[in-house]
PDB file of N, CA, C and O in Angstrom:
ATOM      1  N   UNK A 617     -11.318 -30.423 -27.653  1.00  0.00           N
ATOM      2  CA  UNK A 617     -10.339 -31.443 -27.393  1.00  0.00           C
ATOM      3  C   UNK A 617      -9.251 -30.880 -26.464  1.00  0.00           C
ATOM      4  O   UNK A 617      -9.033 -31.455 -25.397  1.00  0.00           O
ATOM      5  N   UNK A 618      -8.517 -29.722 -26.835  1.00  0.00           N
ATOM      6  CA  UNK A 618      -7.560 -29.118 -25.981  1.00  0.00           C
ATOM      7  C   UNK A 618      -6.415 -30.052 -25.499  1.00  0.00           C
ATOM      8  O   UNK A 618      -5.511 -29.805 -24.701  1.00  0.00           O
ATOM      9  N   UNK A 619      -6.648 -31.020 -26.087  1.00  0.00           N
ATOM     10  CA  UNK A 619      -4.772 -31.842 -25.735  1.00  0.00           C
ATOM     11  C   UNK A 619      -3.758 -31.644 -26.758  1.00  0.00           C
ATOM     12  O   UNK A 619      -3.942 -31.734 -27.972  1.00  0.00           O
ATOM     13  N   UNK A 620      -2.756 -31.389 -26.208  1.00  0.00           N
ATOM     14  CA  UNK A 620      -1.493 -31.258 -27.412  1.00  0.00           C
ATOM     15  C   UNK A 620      -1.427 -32.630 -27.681  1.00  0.00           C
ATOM     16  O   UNK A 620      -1.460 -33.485 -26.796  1.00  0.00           O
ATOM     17  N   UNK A 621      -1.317 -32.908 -29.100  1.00  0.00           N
ATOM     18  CA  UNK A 621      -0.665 -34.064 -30.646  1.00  0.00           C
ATOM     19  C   UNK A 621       0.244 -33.823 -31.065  1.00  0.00           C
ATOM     20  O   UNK A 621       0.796 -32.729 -31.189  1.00  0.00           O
ATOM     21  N   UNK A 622       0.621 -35.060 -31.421  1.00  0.00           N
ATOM     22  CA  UNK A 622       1.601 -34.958 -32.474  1.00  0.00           C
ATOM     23  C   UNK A 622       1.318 -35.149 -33.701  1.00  0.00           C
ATOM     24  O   UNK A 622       0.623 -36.145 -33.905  1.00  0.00           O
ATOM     25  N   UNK A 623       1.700 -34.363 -34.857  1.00  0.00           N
ATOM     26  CA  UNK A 623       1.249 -35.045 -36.616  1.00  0.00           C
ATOM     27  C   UNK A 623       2.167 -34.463 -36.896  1.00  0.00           C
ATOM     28  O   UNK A 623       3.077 -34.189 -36.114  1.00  0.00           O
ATOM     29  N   UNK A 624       2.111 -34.143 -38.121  1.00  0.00           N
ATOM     30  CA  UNK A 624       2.840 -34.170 -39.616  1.00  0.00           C
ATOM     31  C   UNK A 624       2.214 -33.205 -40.699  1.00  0.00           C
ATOM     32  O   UNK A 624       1.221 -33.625 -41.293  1.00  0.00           O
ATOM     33  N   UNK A 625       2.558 -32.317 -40.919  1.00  0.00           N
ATOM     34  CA  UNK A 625       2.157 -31.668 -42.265  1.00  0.00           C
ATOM     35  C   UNK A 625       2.258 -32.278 -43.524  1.00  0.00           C
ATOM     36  O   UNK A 625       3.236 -32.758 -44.097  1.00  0.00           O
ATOM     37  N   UNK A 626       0.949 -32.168 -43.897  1.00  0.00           N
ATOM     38  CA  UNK A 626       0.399 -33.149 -44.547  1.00  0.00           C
ATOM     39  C   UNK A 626       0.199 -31.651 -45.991  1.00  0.00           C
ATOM     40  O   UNK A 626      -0.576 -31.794 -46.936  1.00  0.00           O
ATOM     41  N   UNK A 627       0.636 -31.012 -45.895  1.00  0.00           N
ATOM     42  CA  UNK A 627       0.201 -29.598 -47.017  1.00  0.00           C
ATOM     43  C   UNK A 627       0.713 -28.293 -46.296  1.00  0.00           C
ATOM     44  O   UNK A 627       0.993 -28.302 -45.098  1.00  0.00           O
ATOM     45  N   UNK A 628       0.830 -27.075 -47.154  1.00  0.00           N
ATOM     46  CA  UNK A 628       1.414 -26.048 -46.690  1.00  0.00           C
ATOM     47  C   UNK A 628       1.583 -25.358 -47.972  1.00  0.00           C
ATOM     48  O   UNK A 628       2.160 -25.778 -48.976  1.00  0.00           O
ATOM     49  N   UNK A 629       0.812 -23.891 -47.728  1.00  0.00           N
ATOM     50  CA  UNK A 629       0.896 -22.981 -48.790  1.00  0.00           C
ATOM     51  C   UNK A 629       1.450 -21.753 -48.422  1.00  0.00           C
ATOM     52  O   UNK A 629       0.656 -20.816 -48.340  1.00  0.00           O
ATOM     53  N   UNK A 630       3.078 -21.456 -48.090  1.00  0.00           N
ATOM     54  CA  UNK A 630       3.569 -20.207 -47.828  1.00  0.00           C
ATOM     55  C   UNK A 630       3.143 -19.262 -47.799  1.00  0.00           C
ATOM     56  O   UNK A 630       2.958 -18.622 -46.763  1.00  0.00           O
ATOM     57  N   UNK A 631       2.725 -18.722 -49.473  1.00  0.00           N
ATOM     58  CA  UNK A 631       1.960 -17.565 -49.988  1.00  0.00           C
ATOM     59  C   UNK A 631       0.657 -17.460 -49.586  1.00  0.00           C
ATOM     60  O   UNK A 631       0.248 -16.332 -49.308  1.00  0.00           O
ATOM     61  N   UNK A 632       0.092 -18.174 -49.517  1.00  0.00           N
ATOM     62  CA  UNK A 632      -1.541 -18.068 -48.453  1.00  0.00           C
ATOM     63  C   UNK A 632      -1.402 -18.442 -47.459  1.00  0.00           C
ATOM     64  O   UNK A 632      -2.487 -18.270 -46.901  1.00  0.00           O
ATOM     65  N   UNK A 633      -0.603 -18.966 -46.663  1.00  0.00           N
ATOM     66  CA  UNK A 633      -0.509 -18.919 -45.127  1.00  0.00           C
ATOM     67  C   UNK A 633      -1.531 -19.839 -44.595  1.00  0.00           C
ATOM     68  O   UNK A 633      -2.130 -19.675 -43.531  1.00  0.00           O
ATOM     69  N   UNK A 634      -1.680 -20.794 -45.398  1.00  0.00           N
ATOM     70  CA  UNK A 634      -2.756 -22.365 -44.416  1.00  0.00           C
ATOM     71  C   UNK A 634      -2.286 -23.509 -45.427  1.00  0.00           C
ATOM     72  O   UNK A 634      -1.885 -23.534 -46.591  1.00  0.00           O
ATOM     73  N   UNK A 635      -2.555 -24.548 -44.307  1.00  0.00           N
ATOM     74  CA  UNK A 635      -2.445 -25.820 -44.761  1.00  0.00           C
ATOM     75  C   UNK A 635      -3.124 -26.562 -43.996  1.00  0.00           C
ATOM     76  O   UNK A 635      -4.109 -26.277 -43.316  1.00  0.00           O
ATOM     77  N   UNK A 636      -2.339 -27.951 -44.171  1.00  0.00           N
ATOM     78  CA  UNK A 636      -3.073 -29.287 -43.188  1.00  0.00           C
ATOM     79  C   UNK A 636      -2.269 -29.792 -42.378  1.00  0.00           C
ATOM     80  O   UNK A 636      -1.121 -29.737 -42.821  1.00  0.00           O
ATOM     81  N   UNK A 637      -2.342 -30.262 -41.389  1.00  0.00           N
ATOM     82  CA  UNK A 637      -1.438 -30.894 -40.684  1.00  0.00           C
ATOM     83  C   UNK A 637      -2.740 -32.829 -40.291  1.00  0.00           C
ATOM     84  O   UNK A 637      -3.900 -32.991 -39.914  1.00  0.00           O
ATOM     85  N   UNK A 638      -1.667 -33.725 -40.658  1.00  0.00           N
ATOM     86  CA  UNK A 638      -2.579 -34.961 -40.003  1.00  0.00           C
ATOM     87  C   UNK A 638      -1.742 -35.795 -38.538  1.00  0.00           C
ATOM     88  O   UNK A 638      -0.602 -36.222 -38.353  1.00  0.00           O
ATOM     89  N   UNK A 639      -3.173 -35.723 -37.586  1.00  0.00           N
ATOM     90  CA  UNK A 639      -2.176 -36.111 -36.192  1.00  0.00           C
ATOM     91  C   UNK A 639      -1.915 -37.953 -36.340  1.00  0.00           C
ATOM     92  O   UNK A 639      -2.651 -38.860 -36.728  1.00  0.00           O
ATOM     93  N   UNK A 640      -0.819 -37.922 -35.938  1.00  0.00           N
ATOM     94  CA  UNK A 640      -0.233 -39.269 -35.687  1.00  0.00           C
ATOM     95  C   UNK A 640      -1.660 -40.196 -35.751  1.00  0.00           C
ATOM     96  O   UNK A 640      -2.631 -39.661 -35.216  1.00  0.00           O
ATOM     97  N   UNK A 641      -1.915 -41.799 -36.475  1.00  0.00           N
ATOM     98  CA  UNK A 641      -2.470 -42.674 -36.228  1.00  0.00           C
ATOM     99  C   UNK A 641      -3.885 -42.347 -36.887  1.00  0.00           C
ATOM    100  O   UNK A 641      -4.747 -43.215 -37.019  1.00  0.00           O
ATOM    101  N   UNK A 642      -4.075 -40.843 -37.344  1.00  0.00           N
ATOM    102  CA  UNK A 642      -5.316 -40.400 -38.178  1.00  0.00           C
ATOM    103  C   UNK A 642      -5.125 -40.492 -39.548  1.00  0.00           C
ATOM    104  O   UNK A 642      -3.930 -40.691 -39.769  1.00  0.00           O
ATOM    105  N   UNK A 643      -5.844 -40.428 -40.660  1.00  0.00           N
ATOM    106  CA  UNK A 643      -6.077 -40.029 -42.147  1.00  0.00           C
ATOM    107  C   UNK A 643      -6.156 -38.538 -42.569  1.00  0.00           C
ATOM    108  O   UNK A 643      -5.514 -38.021 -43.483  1.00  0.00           O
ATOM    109  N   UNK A 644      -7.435 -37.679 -41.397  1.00  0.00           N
ATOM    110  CA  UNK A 644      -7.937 -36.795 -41.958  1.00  0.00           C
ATOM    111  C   UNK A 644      -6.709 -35.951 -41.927  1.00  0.00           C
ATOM    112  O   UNK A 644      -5.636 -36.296 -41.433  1.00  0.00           O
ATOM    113  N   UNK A 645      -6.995 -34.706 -42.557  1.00  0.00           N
ATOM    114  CA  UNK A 645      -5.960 -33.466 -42.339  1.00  0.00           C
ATOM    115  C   UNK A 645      -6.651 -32.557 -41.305  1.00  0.00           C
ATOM    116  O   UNK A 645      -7.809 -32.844 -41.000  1.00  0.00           O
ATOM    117  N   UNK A 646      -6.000 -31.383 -40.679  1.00  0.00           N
ATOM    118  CA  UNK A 646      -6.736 -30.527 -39.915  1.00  0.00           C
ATOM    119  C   UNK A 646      -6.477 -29.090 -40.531  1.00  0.00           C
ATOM    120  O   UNK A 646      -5.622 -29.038 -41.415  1.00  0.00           O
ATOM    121  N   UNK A 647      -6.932 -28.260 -40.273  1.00  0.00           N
ATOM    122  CA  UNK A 647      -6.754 -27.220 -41.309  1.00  0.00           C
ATOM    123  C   UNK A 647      -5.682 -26.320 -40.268  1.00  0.00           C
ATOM    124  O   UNK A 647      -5.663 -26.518 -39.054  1.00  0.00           O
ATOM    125  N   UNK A 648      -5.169 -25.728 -40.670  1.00  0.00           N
ATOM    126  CA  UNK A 648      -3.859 -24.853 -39.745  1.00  0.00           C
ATOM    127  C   UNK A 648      -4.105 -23.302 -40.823  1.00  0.00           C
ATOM    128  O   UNK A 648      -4.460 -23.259 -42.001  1.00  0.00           O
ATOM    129  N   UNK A 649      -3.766 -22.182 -39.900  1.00  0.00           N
ATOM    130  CA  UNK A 649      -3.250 -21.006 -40.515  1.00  0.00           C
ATOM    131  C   UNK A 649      -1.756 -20.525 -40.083  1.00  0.00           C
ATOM    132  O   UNK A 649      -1.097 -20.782 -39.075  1.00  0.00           O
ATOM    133  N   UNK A 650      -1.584 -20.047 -40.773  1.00  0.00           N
ATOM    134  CA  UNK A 650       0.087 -19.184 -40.206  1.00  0.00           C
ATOM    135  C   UNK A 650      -0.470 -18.840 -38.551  1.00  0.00           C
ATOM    136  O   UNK A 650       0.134 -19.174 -37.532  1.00  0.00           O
ATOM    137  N   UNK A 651      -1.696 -18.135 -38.608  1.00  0.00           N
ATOM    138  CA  UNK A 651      -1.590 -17.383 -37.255  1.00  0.00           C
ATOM    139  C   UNK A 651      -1.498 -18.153 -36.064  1.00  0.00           C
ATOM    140  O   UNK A 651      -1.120 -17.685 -34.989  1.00  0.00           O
ATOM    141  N   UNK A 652      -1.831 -19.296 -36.245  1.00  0.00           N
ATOM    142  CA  UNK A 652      -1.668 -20.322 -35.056  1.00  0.00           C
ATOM    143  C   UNK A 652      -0.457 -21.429 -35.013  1.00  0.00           C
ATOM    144  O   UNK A 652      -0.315 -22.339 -34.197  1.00  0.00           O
ATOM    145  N   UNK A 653       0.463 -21.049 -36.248  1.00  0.00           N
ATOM    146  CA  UNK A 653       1.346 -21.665 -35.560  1.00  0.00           C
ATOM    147  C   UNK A 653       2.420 -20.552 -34.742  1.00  0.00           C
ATOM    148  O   UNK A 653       2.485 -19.334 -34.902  1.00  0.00           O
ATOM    149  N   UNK A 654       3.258 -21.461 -33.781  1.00  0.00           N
ATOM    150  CA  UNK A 654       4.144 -20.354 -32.613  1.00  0.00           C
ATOM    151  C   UNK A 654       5.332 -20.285 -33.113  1.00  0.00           C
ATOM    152  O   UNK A 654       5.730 -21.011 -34.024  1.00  0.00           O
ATOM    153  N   UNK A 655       6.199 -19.124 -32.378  1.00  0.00           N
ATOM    154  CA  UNK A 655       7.755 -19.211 -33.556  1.00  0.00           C
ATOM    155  C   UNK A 655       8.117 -18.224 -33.883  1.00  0.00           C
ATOM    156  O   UNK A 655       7.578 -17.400 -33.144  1.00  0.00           O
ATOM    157  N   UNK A 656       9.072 -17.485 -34.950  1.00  0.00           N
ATOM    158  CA  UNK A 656       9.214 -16.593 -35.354  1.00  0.00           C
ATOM    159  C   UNK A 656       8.722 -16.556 -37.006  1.00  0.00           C
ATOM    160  O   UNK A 656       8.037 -15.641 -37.463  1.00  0.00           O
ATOM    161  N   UNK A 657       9.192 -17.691 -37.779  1.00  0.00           N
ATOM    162  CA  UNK A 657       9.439 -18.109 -38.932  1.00  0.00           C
ATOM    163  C   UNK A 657       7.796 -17.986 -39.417  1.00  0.00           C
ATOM    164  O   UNK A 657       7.553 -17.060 -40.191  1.00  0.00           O
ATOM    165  N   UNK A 658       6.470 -19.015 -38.936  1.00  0.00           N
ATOM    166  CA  UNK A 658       5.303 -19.268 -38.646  1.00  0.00           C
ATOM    167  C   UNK A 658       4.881 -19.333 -40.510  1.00  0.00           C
ATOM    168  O   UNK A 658       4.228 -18.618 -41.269  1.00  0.00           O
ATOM    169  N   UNK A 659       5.656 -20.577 -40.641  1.00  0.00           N
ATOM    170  CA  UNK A 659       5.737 -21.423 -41.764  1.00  0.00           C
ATOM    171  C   UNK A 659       6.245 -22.921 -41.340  1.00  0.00           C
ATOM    172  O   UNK A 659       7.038 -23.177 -40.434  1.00  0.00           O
ATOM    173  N   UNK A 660       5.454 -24.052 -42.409  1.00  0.00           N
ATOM    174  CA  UNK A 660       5.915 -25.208 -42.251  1.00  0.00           C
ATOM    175  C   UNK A 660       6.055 -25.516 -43.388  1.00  0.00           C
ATOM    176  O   UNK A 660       6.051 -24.782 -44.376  1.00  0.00           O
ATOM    177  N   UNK A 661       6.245 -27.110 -43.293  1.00  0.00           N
ATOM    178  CA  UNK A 661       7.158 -27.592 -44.585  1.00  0.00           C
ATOM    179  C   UNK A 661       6.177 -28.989 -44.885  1.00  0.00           C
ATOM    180  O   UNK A 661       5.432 -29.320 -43.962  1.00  0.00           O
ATOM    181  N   UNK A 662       6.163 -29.641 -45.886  1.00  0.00           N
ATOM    182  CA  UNK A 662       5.585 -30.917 -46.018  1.00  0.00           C
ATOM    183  C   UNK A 662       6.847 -31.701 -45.652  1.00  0.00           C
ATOM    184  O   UNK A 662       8.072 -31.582 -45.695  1.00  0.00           O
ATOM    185  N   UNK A 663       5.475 -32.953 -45.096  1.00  0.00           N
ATOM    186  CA  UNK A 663       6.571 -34.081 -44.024  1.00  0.00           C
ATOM    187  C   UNK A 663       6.907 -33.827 -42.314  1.00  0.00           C
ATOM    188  O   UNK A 663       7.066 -34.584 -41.357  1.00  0.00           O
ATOM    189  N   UNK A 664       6.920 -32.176 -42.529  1.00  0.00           N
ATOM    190  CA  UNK A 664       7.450 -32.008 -40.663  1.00  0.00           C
ATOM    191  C   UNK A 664       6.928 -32.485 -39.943  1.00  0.00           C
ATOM    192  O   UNK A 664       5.841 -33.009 -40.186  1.00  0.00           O
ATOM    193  N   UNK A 665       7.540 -32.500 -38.649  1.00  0.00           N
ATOM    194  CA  UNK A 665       6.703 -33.387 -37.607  1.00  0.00           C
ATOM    195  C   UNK A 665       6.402 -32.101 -36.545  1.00  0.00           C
ATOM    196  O   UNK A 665       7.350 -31.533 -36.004  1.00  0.00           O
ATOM    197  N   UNK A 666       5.276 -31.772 -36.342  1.00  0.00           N
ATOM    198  CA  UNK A 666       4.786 -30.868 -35.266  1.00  0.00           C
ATOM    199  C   UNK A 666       3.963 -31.274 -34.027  1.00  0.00           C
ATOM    200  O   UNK A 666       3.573 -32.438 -33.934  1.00  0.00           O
ATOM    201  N   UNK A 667       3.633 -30.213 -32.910  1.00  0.00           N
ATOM    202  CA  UNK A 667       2.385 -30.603 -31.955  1.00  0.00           C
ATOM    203  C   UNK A 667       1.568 -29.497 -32.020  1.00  0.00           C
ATOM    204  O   UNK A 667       1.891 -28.346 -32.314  1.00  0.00           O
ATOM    205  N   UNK A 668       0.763 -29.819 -31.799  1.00  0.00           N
ATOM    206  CA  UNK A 668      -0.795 -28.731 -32.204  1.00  0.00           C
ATOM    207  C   UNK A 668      -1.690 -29.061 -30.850  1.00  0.00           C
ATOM    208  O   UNK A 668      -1.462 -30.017 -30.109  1.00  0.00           O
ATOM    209  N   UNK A 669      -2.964 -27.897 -30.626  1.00  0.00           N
ATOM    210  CA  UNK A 669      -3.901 -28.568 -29.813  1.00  0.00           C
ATOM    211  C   UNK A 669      -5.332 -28.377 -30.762  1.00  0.00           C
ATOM    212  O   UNK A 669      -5.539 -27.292 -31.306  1.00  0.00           O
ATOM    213  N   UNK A 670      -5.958 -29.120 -30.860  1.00  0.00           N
ATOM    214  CA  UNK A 670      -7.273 -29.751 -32.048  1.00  0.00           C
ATOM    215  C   UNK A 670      -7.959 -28.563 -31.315  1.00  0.00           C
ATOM    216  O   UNK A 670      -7.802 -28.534 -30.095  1.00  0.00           O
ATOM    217  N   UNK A 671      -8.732 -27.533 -31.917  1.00  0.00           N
ATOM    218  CA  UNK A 671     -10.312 -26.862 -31.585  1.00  0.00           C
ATOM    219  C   UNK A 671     -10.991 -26.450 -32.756  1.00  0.00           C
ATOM    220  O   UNK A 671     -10.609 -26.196 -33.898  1.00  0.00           O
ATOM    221  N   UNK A 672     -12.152 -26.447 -32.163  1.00  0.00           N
ATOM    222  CA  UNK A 672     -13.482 -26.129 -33.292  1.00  0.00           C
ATOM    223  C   UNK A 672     -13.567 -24.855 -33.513  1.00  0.00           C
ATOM    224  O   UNK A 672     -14.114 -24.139 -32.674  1.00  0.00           O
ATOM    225  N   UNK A 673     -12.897 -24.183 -35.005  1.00  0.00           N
ATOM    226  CA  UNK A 673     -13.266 -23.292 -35.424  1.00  0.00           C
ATOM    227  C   UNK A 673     -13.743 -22.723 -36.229  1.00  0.00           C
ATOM    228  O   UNK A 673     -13.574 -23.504 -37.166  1.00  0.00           O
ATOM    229  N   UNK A 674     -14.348 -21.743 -36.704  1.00  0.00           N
ATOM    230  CA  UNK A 674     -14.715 -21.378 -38.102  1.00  0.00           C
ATOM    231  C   UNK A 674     -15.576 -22.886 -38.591  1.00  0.00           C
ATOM    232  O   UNK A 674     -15.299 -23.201 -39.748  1.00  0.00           O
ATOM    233  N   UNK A 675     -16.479 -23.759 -37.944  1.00  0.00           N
ATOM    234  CA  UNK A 675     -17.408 -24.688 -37.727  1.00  0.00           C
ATOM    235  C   UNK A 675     -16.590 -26.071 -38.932  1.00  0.00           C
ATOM    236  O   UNK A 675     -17.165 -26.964 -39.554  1.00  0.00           O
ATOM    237  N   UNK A 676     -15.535 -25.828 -38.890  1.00  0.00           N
ATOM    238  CA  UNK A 676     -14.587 -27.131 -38.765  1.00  0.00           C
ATOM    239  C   UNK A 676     -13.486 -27.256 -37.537  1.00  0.00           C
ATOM    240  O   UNK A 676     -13.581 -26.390 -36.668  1.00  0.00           O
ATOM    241  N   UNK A 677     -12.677 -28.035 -37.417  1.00  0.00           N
ATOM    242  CA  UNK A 677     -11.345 -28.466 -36.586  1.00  0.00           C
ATOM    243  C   UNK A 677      -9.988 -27.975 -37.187  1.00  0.00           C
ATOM    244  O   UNK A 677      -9.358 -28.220 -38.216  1.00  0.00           O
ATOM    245  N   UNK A 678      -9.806 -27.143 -36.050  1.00  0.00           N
ATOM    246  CA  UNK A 678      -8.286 -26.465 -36.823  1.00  0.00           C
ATOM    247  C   UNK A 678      -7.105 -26.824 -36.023  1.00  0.00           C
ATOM    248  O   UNK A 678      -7.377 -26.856 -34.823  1.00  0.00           O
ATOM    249  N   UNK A 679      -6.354 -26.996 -36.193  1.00  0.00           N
ATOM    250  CA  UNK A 679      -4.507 -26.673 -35.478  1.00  0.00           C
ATOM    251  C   UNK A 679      -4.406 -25.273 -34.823  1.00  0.00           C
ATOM    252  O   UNK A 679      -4.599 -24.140 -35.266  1.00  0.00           O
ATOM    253  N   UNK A 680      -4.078 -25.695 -33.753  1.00  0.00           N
ATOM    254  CA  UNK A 680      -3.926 -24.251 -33.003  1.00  0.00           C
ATOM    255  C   UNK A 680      -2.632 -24.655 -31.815  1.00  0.00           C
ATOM    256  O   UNK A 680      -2.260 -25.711 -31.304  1.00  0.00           O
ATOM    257  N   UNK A 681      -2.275 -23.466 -31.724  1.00  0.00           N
ATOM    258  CA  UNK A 681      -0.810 -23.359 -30.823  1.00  0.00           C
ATOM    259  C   UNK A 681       0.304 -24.409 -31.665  1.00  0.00           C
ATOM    260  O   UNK A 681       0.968 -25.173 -30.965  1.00  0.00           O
ATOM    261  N   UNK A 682       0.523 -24.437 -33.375  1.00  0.00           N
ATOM    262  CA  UNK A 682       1.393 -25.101 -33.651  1.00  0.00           C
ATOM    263  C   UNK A 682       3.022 -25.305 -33.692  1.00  0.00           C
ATOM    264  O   UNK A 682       3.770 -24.744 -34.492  1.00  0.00           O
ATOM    265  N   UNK A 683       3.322 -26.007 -32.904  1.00  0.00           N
ATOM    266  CA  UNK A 683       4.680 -25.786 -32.540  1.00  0.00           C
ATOM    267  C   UNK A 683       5.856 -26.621 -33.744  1.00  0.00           C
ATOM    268  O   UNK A 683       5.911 -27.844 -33.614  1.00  0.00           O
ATOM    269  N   UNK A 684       6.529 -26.148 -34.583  1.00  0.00           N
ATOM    270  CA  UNK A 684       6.875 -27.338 -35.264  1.00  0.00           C
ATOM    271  C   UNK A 684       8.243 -28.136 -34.347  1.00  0.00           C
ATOM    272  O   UNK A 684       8.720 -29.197 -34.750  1.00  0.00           O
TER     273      UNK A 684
END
């Protein structure tokens, strides 16, 4: 896909470092790790509003380059 979205964290587990983020106008969640989001902090929150770019990894769809 490679276009930057906009969504929403939809989940977020500090202590394990992944969650979900769902893009604007979708249901599903996408799976996110700490390592792909950008920042210093490279934690999110439920509810935030972020942009991500969608790619196929680990043979699902992950969040990558997440900017909150």
């Amino acid at each position: 896909m490679n276009e930057r979205c906009d969504g929403i964290v939809q989940y977020f587990d500090r202590e394990k470092g992944y969650g979900f983020v769902v893009p604007i106008g979708h249901q599903d969640g996408i799976y996110v790790r700490r390592e792909d989001i950008e920042g210093e902090a490279r934690t999110l929150s439920e509810g935030q509003h972020v942009s991500f770019v969608i790619e196929l990894g680990r043979g699902r769809f992950e969040a990558r380059a997440v900017r909150p």
